[in-house]
Amino acid sequence: MKEHKTGAIGWKEGKVWFLDQTRIPAEQRVVETNDPSVLAGAIRTLSIRGAPLIGIAAAYGVALDFISSPMSRREDLPSRLARVQALFASTRPTAVNLFWALERMRETAESFSGNIGNLGEVLLNEAVRIHEEDRLTCEQIGIHGAALISPGMSVLTHCNTGALATGGIGTAFGIIRTAWEKKVLRHVYVDETRPLLQGARLTAWELTQLGIPSTLITDSTAAFLMLQGRIQAVLVGADRIAANGDVANKVGTYGLAVTARYHAIPFYVAAPTSTIDSTMKSGKDIPIEVRDSAELLRQGERAIAPIGMEVYAPAFDVTPNELITAIITEYGVVSPPFGSHLPTRQSSLENFKK
C-alpha cells in the first residue's frame, strides 16, 4: 500500500505521518516516521491523543514494526508481537481503544498462515481497516446524535473529540458538526479544558476551521452559563465506558455532569463501541492515568506555582451512569438503564455498507 490518509494520521510510502497536536493552533506540523518507538512516544507525550486516534496509531505502529523489519522465522512471532504490544500498551492506561486495537492486530498476525515475510503488509491492511471503520463510525455517531439536537440549541463540549481525536469527523464533535450542517445547532460553548487546554487549542481551532459559531470559556464558567439558561445540552466523549455505563473521560467531565443534572440539562456521551469495556464492571475498576506534575506547575518555561508544591493531576475522572442522559454509539442512542443495553463491537465497515 502506497498511501492512506484521513484526518490527523495516515500512511505514506512506508511511513506513518501524524499531525503534532502539541503545536496546534500556532503551527500545523506533520511528523513522518518509520520508527514504532517514535510513534509510541508521540502517544505518550500527547502529540497523538484522543481515544480512537490512539488506537489507530497503535495499529499503524504494529504494522510499521513488521514492515520496517520483515520476519523470516514464524517461531519468532510470539516474542515479536509481545515486544511491540508492550511498547504501545505502556503509553497510556485509560483509553481502552488502544488495547482493543492491539488485540485486534495480534489476532490478525496469529491467524495469518501465508508467507511470514508478507505479514507486515497484512497488518498494514488491518490498520487501514481499523482507521476506515472509525471514519464510518464517526459519521454514524454524528447522525444519531444530531437527532437529539432541537433547532436553536446551544451546547457545551469539553476537551477535544473531533477529527484531531479520531479517524473521522469526531464523536461528540461529530454530532456538533452534523447538527450544524443540518442547521439545527445555534452555538457551541467550549471549555478550555485545563491544564493542557485541549478545548482552547484544539476544539476551538476545529470549530473555527469549519465556521461553526462558538465561544471559548474557562472551565469554571460552565456552571454560570447553565444557570443563565444559555446551554441546552452537554456533549462529551469517552476514553473508557464500563459495563454498567460509568464513563471515564477528560478530568472535569464529572463536574459538568453533576452541574448539568442540577440544572436539568441533558448530558450526552458519544463514543464508538470500541470504547466500551465489558471487563470493567463499573467505573471503580477503570485505571486512571495521572499526569506529570509539571503540567500543572508550569506553562512552557514559566513557573505558575511554587516550587515543591504537591500536585495531583489525573488526566481523567469517572462519571457515574446515573448522571448520563444517553450514550451515543455508531449503532444508535442508548438510554438508561445501560448495562446489557450497551452494544458490542461489530465490524462497522460491513454493517454500514449494507
CSV table of C-alpha atoms in Angstrom, one decimal:
chain,number,residue,atom,x,y,z
A,1,MET,CA,0.0,0.0,0.0
A,2,LYS,CA,1.4,3.4,-1.0
A,3,GLU,CA,-0.8,5.8,0.8
A,4,HIS,CA,-3.9,6.1,3.1
A,5,LYS,CA,-4.9,9.4,4.6
A,6,THR,CA,-7.9,10.5,6.8
A,7,GLY,CA,-7.8,13.2,9.4
A,8,ALA,CA,-4.8,13.6,11.7
A,9,ILE,CA,-2.9,10.4,10.8
A,10,GLY,CA,-2.1,8.2,7.9
A,11,TRP,CA,0.3,6.0,5.9
A,12,LYS,CA,2.5,7.2,3.1
A,13,GLU,CA,5.3,5.3,1.3
A,14,GLY,CA,6.4,3.1,4.2
A,15,LYS,CA,6.0,5.7,6.9
A,16,VAL,CA,3.3,6.8,9.3
A,17,TRP,CA,2.6,10.5,9.3
A,18,PHE,CA,0.7,12.4,12.0
A,19,LEU,CA,-0.2,15.9,12.9
A,20,ASP,CA,1.7,17.0,16.1
A,21,GLN,CA,-1.2,18.2,18.3
A,22,THR,CA,1.1,19.9,20.8
A,23,ARG,CA,1.8,22.5,18.2
A,24,ILE,CA,-1.8,23.5,17.3
A,25,PRO,CA,-3.0,26.2,16.9
A,26,ALA,CA,0.2,28.0,16.3
A,27,GLU,CA,1.6,25.5,13.8
A,28,GLN,CA,0.3,22.6,11.8
A,29,ARG,CA,3.4,20.4,11.9
A,30,VAL,CA,3.3,17.0,10.2
A,31,VAL,CA,5.7,14.3,11.5
A,32,GLU,CA,6.7,11.3,9.4
A,33,THR,CA,8.4,8.2,10.9
A,34,ASN,CA,9.3,4.6,10.2
A,35,ASP,CA,10.2,4.0,13.8
A,36,PRO,CA,7.5,2.5,16.0
A,37,SER,CA,9.1,3.9,19.2
A,38,VAL,CA,8.7,7.4,17.8
A,39,LEU,CA,5.0,6.7,17.3
A,40,ALA,CA,4.7,5.3,20.8
A,41,GLY,CA,6.5,8.4,22.2
A,42,ALA,CA,4.1,10.7,20.3
A,43,ILE,CA,1.2,9.0,22.1
A,44,ARG,CA,2.8,9.3,25.5
A,45,THR,CA,3.6,13.0,25.0
A,46,LEU,CA,0.1,13.8,23.6
A,47,SER,CA,1.3,14.6,20.1
A,48,ILE,CA,-1.2,12.0,19.2
A,49,ARG,CA,-4.2,11.9,21.5
A,50,GLY,CA,-7.9,11.1,21.7
A,51,ALA,CA,-9.0,7.5,22.4
A,52,PRO,CA,-10.0,6.4,18.9
A,53,LEU,CA,-6.9,8.0,17.3
A,54,ILE,CA,-4.6,6.4,19.9
A,55,GLY,CA,-6.0,3.0,18.9
A,56,ILE,CA,-5.5,3.8,15.2
A,57,ALA,CA,-1.9,5.0,15.8
A,58,ALA,CA,-1.1,1.8,17.8
A,59,ALA,CA,-2.4,-0.3,14.9
A,60,TYR,CA,-0.2,1.6,12.4
A,61,GLY,CA,2.7,1.2,14.9
A,62,VAL,CA,2.4,-2.6,15.0
A,63,ALA,CA,2.2,-2.7,11.2
A,64,LEU,CA,5.2,-0.4,10.9
A,65,ASP,CA,7.3,-2.6,13.2
A,66,PHE,CA,6.8,-5.6,10.9
A,67,ILE,CA,7.2,-3.7,7.6
A,68,SER,CA,10.3,-1.9,8.7
A,69,SER,CA,11.9,-5.2,9.7
A,70,PRO,CA,10.2,-8.2,8.0
A,71,MET,CA,10.2,-11.5,9.7
A,72,SER,CA,11.9,-14.6,8.4
A,73,ARG,CA,11.0,-17.2,11.0
A,74,ARG,CA,7.4,-17.9,12.2
A,75,GLU,CA,8.6,-19.2,15.5
A,76,ASP,CA,9.8,-15.6,16.4
A,77,LEU,CA,6.2,-14.3,16.1
A,78,PRO,CA,5.1,-14.6,19.7
A,79,SER,CA,8.1,-12.7,21.1
A,80,ARG,CA,8.0,-10.1,18.3
A,81,LEU,CA,4.3,-9.4,19.0
A,82,ALA,CA,4.8,-9.3,22.7
A,83,ARG,CA,7.5,-6.7,22.4
A,84,VAL,CA,5.7,-4.3,20.1
A,85,GLN,CA,2.4,-4.7,22.0
A,86,ALA,CA,4.2,-3.9,25.3
A,87,LEU,CA,5.8,-0.8,23.6
A,88,PHE,CA,2.3,0.7,22.9
A,89,ALA,CA,0.4,-0.7,25.8
A,90,SER,CA,2.8,1.2,28.2
A,91,THR,CA,2.0,4.6,26.7
A,92,ARG,CA,-1.4,5.5,28.2
A,93,PRO,CA,-3.5,3.3,30.5
A,94,THR,CA,-7.1,4.7,30.4
A,95,ALA,CA,-8.2,4.7,26.8
A,96,VAL,CA,-9.4,1.2,26.1
A,97,ASN,CA,-9.4,1.7,22.3
A,98,LEU,CA,-5.6,1.4,22.5
A,99,PHE,CA,-5.8,-2.1,23.9
A,100,TRP,CA,-8.7,-3.1,21.7
A,101,ALA,CA,-6.7,-2.2,18.6
A,102,LEU,CA,-3.5,-4.0,19.8
A,103,GLU,CA,-5.6,-7.1,20.5
A,104,ARG,CA,-7.1,-7.0,17.0
A,105,MET,CA,-3.7,-6.6,15.4
A,106,ARG,CA,-2.4,-9.6,17.5
A,107,GLU,CA,-5.3,-11.7,16.3
A,108,THR,CA,-4.7,-10.8,12.7
A,109,ALA,CA,-1.0,-11.7,13.0
A,110,GLU,CA,-1.6,-15.0,14.7
A,111,SER,CA,-4.3,-16.1,12.2
A,112,PHE,CA,-2.1,-15.3,9.1
A,113,SER,CA,-0.9,-18.5,7.5
A,114,GLY,CA,0.8,-17.2,4.5
A,115,ASN,CA,4.5,-16.3,3.8
A,116,ILE,CA,5.6,-14.8,7.1
A,117,GLY,CA,7.7,-12.2,5.2
A,118,ASN,CA,4.4,-10.7,4.0
A,119,LEU,CA,2.9,-10.2,7.4
A,120,GLY,CA,3.7,-6.5,7.6
A,121,GLU,CA,1.5,-5.8,4.6
A,122,VAL,CA,-1.3,-7.8,6.0
A,123,LEU,CA,-1.0,-5.9,9.3
A,124,LEU,CA,-1.0,-2.6,7.4
A,125,ASN,CA,-4.2,-3.6,5.6
A,126,GLU,CA,-5.8,-4.3,9.0
A,127,ALA,CA,-4.6,-1.0,10.5
A,128,VAL,CA,-6.1,0.9,7.5
A,129,ARG,CA,-9.3,-1.1,8.0
A,130,ILE,CA,-9.4,0.0,11.7
A,131,HIS,CA,-8.9,3.6,10.5
A,132,GLU,CA,-11.6,3.4,7.9
A,133,GLU,CA,-14.1,1.8,10.3
A,134,ASP,CA,-13.6,4.6,12.7
A,135,ARG,CA,-14.3,7.1,10.0
A,136,LEU,CA,-17.6,5.4,9.2
A,137,THR,CA,-18.3,5.0,13.0
A,138,CYS,CA,-17.9,8.8,13.5
A,139,GLU,CA,-20.4,9.5,10.7
A,140,GLN,CA,-23.0,7.3,12.3
A,141,ILE,CA,-22.4,8.8,15.7
A,142,GLY,CA,-22.9,12.2,14.2
A,143,ILE,CA,-26.2,11.2,12.6
A,144,HIS,CA,-27.6,9.5,15.7
A,145,GLY,CA,-26.5,12.3,18.0
A,146,ALA,CA,-27.7,15.2,15.8
A,147,ALA,CA,-31.2,13.8,16.0
A,148,LEU,CA,-31.1,14.8,19.7
A,149,ILE,CA,-30.4,18.4,18.9
A,150,SER,CA,-33.5,20.6,18.6
A,151,PRO,CA,-33.5,23.7,16.4
A,152,GLY,CA,-31.9,26.7,18.0
A,153,MET,CA,-30.0,24.7,20.7
A,154,SER,CA,-26.7,25.8,22.2
A,155,VAL,CA,-24.4,23.1,23.5
A,156,LEU,CA,-21.3,22.8,25.7
A,157,THR,CA,-18.5,20.5,25.0
A,158,HIS,CA,-15.3,19.5,26.9
A,159,CYS,CA,-11.8,18.7,25.8
A,160,ASN,CA,-11.4,17.6,22.1
A,161,THR,CA,-13.4,14.9,20.3
A,162,GLY,CA,-13.1,16.0,16.7
A,163,ALA,CA,-11.0,15.0,13.7
A,164,LEU,CA,-7.9,15.5,15.8
A,165,ALA,CA,-9.0,12.8,18.2
A,166,THR,CA,-10.5,10.2,15.8
A,167,GLY,CA,-10.3,8.7,12.3
A,168,GLY,CA,-13.2,10.8,11.1
A,169,ILE,CA,-15.3,13.8,11.9
A,170,GLY,CA,-15.3,13.0,15.6
A,171,THR,CA,-17.6,11.6,18.3
A,172,ALA,CA,-19.2,14.4,20.3
A,173,PHE,CA,-17.7,16.9,17.9
A,174,GLY,CA,-19.1,14.8,15.0
A,175,ILE,CA,-22.5,15.4,16.5
A,176,ILE,CA,-21.8,19.1,16.7
A,177,ARG,CA,-20.6,19.2,13.1
A,178,THR,CA,-23.6,17.1,11.8
A,179,ALA,CA,-26.1,19.2,13.7
A,180,TRP,CA,-24.6,22.4,12.4
A,181,GLU,CA,-24.7,21.1,8.8
A,182,LYS,CA,-28.4,20.2,9.4
A,183,LYS,CA,-29.0,23.8,10.5
A,184,VAL,CA,-30.4,22.9,13.9
A,185,LEU,CA,-27.4,23.9,16.1
A,186,ARG,CA,-27.1,27.6,17.1
A,187,HIS,CA,-23.9,27.9,19.1
A,188,VAL,CA,-21.2,25.9,20.8
A,189,TYR,CA,-19.5,26.7,24.1
A,190,VAL,CA,-16.0,25.3,24.5
A,191,ASP,CA,-14.4,24.6,27.9
A,192,GLU,CA,-10.7,25.5,27.8
A,193,THR,CA,-10.0,22.1,29.5
A,194,ARG,CA,-7.2,22.7,32.0
A,195,PRO,CA,-4.4,22.1,32.3
A,196,LEU,CA,-3.4,21.3,28.7
A,197,LEU,CA,-6.1,23.3,27.1
A,198,GLN,CA,-7.3,20.8,24.6
A,199,GLY,CA,-10.6,22.7,24.3
A,200,ALA,CA,-8.9,26.1,23.8
A,201,ARG,CA,-6.1,24.8,21.5
A,202,LEU,CA,-7.8,22.0,19.5
A,203,THR,CA,-11.6,22.2,19.7
A,204,ALA,CA,-11.8,25.9,19.2
A,205,TRP,CA,-9.4,25.5,16.3
A,206,GLU,CA,-11.6,22.9,14.6
A,207,LEU,CA,-14.7,24.9,15.2
A,208,THR,CA,-13.1,28.0,13.7
A,209,GLN,CA,-11.9,26.0,10.6
A,210,LEU,CA,-15.5,24.9,10.0
A,211,GLY,CA,-17.0,28.3,10.7
A,212,ILE,CA,-19.3,27.0,13.5
A,213,PRO,CA,-20.3,29.8,15.9
A,214,SER,CA,-18.6,29.2,19.2
A,215,THR,CA,-17.4,30.8,22.4
A,216,LEU,CA,-14.4,29.8,24.5
A,217,ILE,CA,-14.9,29.8,28.3
A,218,THR,CA,-12.9,28.9,31.3
A,219,ASP,CA,-13.8,25.5,32.8
A,220,SER,CA,-15.2,27.3,35.9
A,221,THR,CA,-17.6,29.4,33.7
A,222,ALA,CA,-19.8,26.4,32.6
A,223,ALA,CA,-22.0,26.3,35.7
A,224,PHE,CA,-22.8,30.0,35.4
A,225,LEU,CA,-23.8,29.6,31.8
A,226,MET,CA,-26.1,26.8,32.8
A,227,LEU,CA,-27.7,29.0,35.5
A,228,GLN,CA,-28.3,31.7,32.9
A,229,GLY,CA,-30.1,29.2,30.6
A,230,ARG,CA,-27.6,29.6,27.8
A,231,ILE,CA,-26.8,25.9,27.4
A,232,GLN,CA,-29.4,23.3,26.4
A,233,ALA,CA,-27.2,20.2,26.3
A,234,VAL,CA,-23.7,18.9,27.2
A,235,LEU,CA,-21.9,16.7,24.7
A,236,VAL,CA,-18.7,14.9,25.7
A,237,GLY,CA,-16.6,11.9,24.5
A,238,ALA,CA,-15.2,9.0,26.5
A,239,ASP,CA,-12.0,7.1,26.9
A,240,ARG,CA,-13.5,4.0,28.5
A,241,ILE,CA,-17.0,3.0,29.3
A,242,ALA,CA,-17.6,0.3,31.9
A,243,ALA,CA,-20.2,-2.4,31.6
A,244,ASN,CA,-22.6,-0.6,33.8
A,245,GLY,CA,-22.4,2.7,31.8
A,246,ASP,CA,-20.0,4.6,34.0
A,247,VAL,CA,-17.8,6.7,31.8
A,248,ALA,CA,-14.1,7.7,32.1
A,249,ASN,CA,-13.4,10.9,30.2
A,250,LYS,CA,-11.1,14.0,30.5
A,251,VAL,CA,-10.9,15.3,34.0
A,252,GLY,CA,-13.7,17.9,34.6
A,253,THR,CA,-16.4,15.8,32.9
A,254,TYR,CA,-17.8,14.5,36.2
A,255,GLY,CA,-18.2,18.1,37.5
A,256,LEU,CA,-20.1,19.0,34.3
A,257,ALA,CA,-22.4,16.0,34.7
A,258,VAL,CA,-23.2,17.0,38.3
A,259,THR,CA,-23.9,20.6,37.3
A,260,ALA,CA,-26.0,19.6,34.3
A,261,ARG,CA,-28.1,17.3,36.5
A,262,TYR,CA,-28.7,20.2,39.0
A,263,HIS,CA,-29.9,22.4,36.1
A,264,ALA,CA,-31.9,19.7,34.4
A,265,ILE,CA,-29.8,19.8,31.2
A,266,PRO,CA,-29.3,16.6,29.1
A,267,PHE,CA,-25.8,15.2,29.5
A,268,TYR,CA,-24.8,13.1,26.4
A,269,VAL,CA,-21.7,10.8,26.0
A,270,ALA,CA,-20.6,10.0,22.4
A,271,ALA,CA,-18.2,7.1,21.8
A,272,PRO,CA,-17.6,4.2,19.4
A,273,THR,CA,-18.3,0.7,20.8
A,274,SER,CA,-14.6,0.0,20.9
A,275,THR,CA,-14.6,2.3,23.9
A,276,ILE,CA,-17.0,0.0,25.8
A,277,ASP,CA,-15.0,-2.3,28.1
A,278,SER,CA,-17.2,-5.2,29.3
A,279,THR,CA,-14.4,-6.5,31.5
A,280,MET,CA,-14.8,-3.4,33.8
A,281,LYS,CA,-17.9,-3.9,35.9
A,282,SER,CA,-18.0,-0.2,37.0
A,283,GLY,CA,-16.0,3.0,36.8
A,284,LYS,CA,-14.2,2.0,40.0
A,285,ASP,CA,-12.3,-0.6,38.0
A,286,ILE,CA,-11.1,1.8,35.3
A,287,PRO,CA,-7.4,2.7,35.6
A,288,ILE,CA,-6.9,6.4,35.8
A,289,GLU,CA,-3.8,7.9,34.3
A,290,VAL,CA,-2.1,10.5,36.5
A,291,ARG,CA,0.0,13.1,34.6
A,292,ASP,CA,3.3,14.6,35.3
A,293,SER,CA,3.2,17.4,37.9
A,294,ALA,CA,5.0,19.8,35.5
A,295,GLU,CA,1.7,20.1,33.5
A,296,LEU,CA,0.2,22.0,36.5
A,297,LEU,CA,3.3,23.7,37.8
A,298,ARG,CA,4.5,25.3,34.5
A,299,GLN,CA,3.2,26.9,31.3
A,300,GLY,CA,6.0,26.4,28.9
A,301,GLU,CA,9.2,27.6,30.6
A,302,ARG,CA,7.3,29.8,33.1
A,303,ALA,CA,6.5,28.6,36.6
A,304,ILE,CA,2.9,29.2,37.7
A,305,ALA,CA,3.0,27.6,41.1
A,306,PRO,CA,5.5,27.5,44.0
A,307,ILE,CA,8.5,25.1,43.5
A,308,GLY,CA,7.9,21.9,45.5
A,309,MET,CA,4.1,22.3,45.6
A,310,GLU,CA,2.4,18.9,45.9
A,311,VAL,CA,0.3,18.1,42.8
A,312,TYR,CA,-2.5,15.7,41.9
A,313,ALA,CA,-3.1,15.7,38.2
A,314,PRO,CA,-5.4,12.9,37.0
A,315,ALA,CA,-5.9,13.0,33.2
A,316,PHE,CA,-9.4,11.6,33.6
A,317,ASP,CA,-12.3,11.3,36.0
A,318,VAL,CA,-15.3,8.9,36.2
A,319,THR,CA,-18.9,10.0,35.7
A,320,PRO,CA,-21.4,7.6,37.3
A,321,ASN,CA,-24.0,6.2,34.9
A,322,GLU,CA,-26.9,7.8,36.8
A,323,LEU,CA,-25.8,11.2,35.7
A,324,ILE,CA,-25.8,10.3,32.0
A,325,THR,CA,-28.9,11.0,29.9
A,326,ALA,CA,-27.8,8.8,27.0
A,327,ILE,CA,-24.7,7.1,25.4
A,328,ILE,CA,-24.5,7.6,21.6
A,329,THR,CA,-22.6,4.9,19.6
A,330,GLU,CA,-22.4,4.1,15.9
A,331,TYR,CA,-25.4,1.8,16.5
A,332,GLY,CA,-27.7,4.4,18.0
A,333,VAL,CA,-28.7,6.1,21.2
A,334,VAL,CA,-28.8,4.1,24.4
A,335,SER,CA,-30.8,5.4,27.3
A,336,PRO,CA,-30.6,4.2,31.0
A,337,PRO,CA,-30.6,1.7,32.3
A,338,PHE,CA,-27.3,0.8,30.5
A,339,GLY,CA,-25.6,-2.5,31.3
A,340,SER,CA,-26.8,-5.2,28.9
A,341,HIS,CA,-28.3,-2.5,26.6
A,342,LEU,CA,-24.9,-1.3,25.6
A,343,PRO,CA,-24.0,-2.6,22.2
A,344,THR,CA,-20.9,-4.7,21.5
A,345,ARG,CA,-18.4,-4.0,18.8
A,346,GLN,CA,-19.1,-5.5,15.4
A,347,SER,CA,-17.5,-4.7,12.0
A,348,SER,CA,-18.6,-1.2,11.3
A,349,LEU,CA,-17.3,-1.5,7.7
A,350,GLU,CA,-19.6,-4.4,6.8
A,351,ASN,CA,-22.6,-3.0,8.7
A,352,PHE,CA,-22.5,0.5,7.3
A,353,LYS,CA,-22.0,-0.6,3.7
A,354,LYS,CA,-25.2,-2.8,3.8
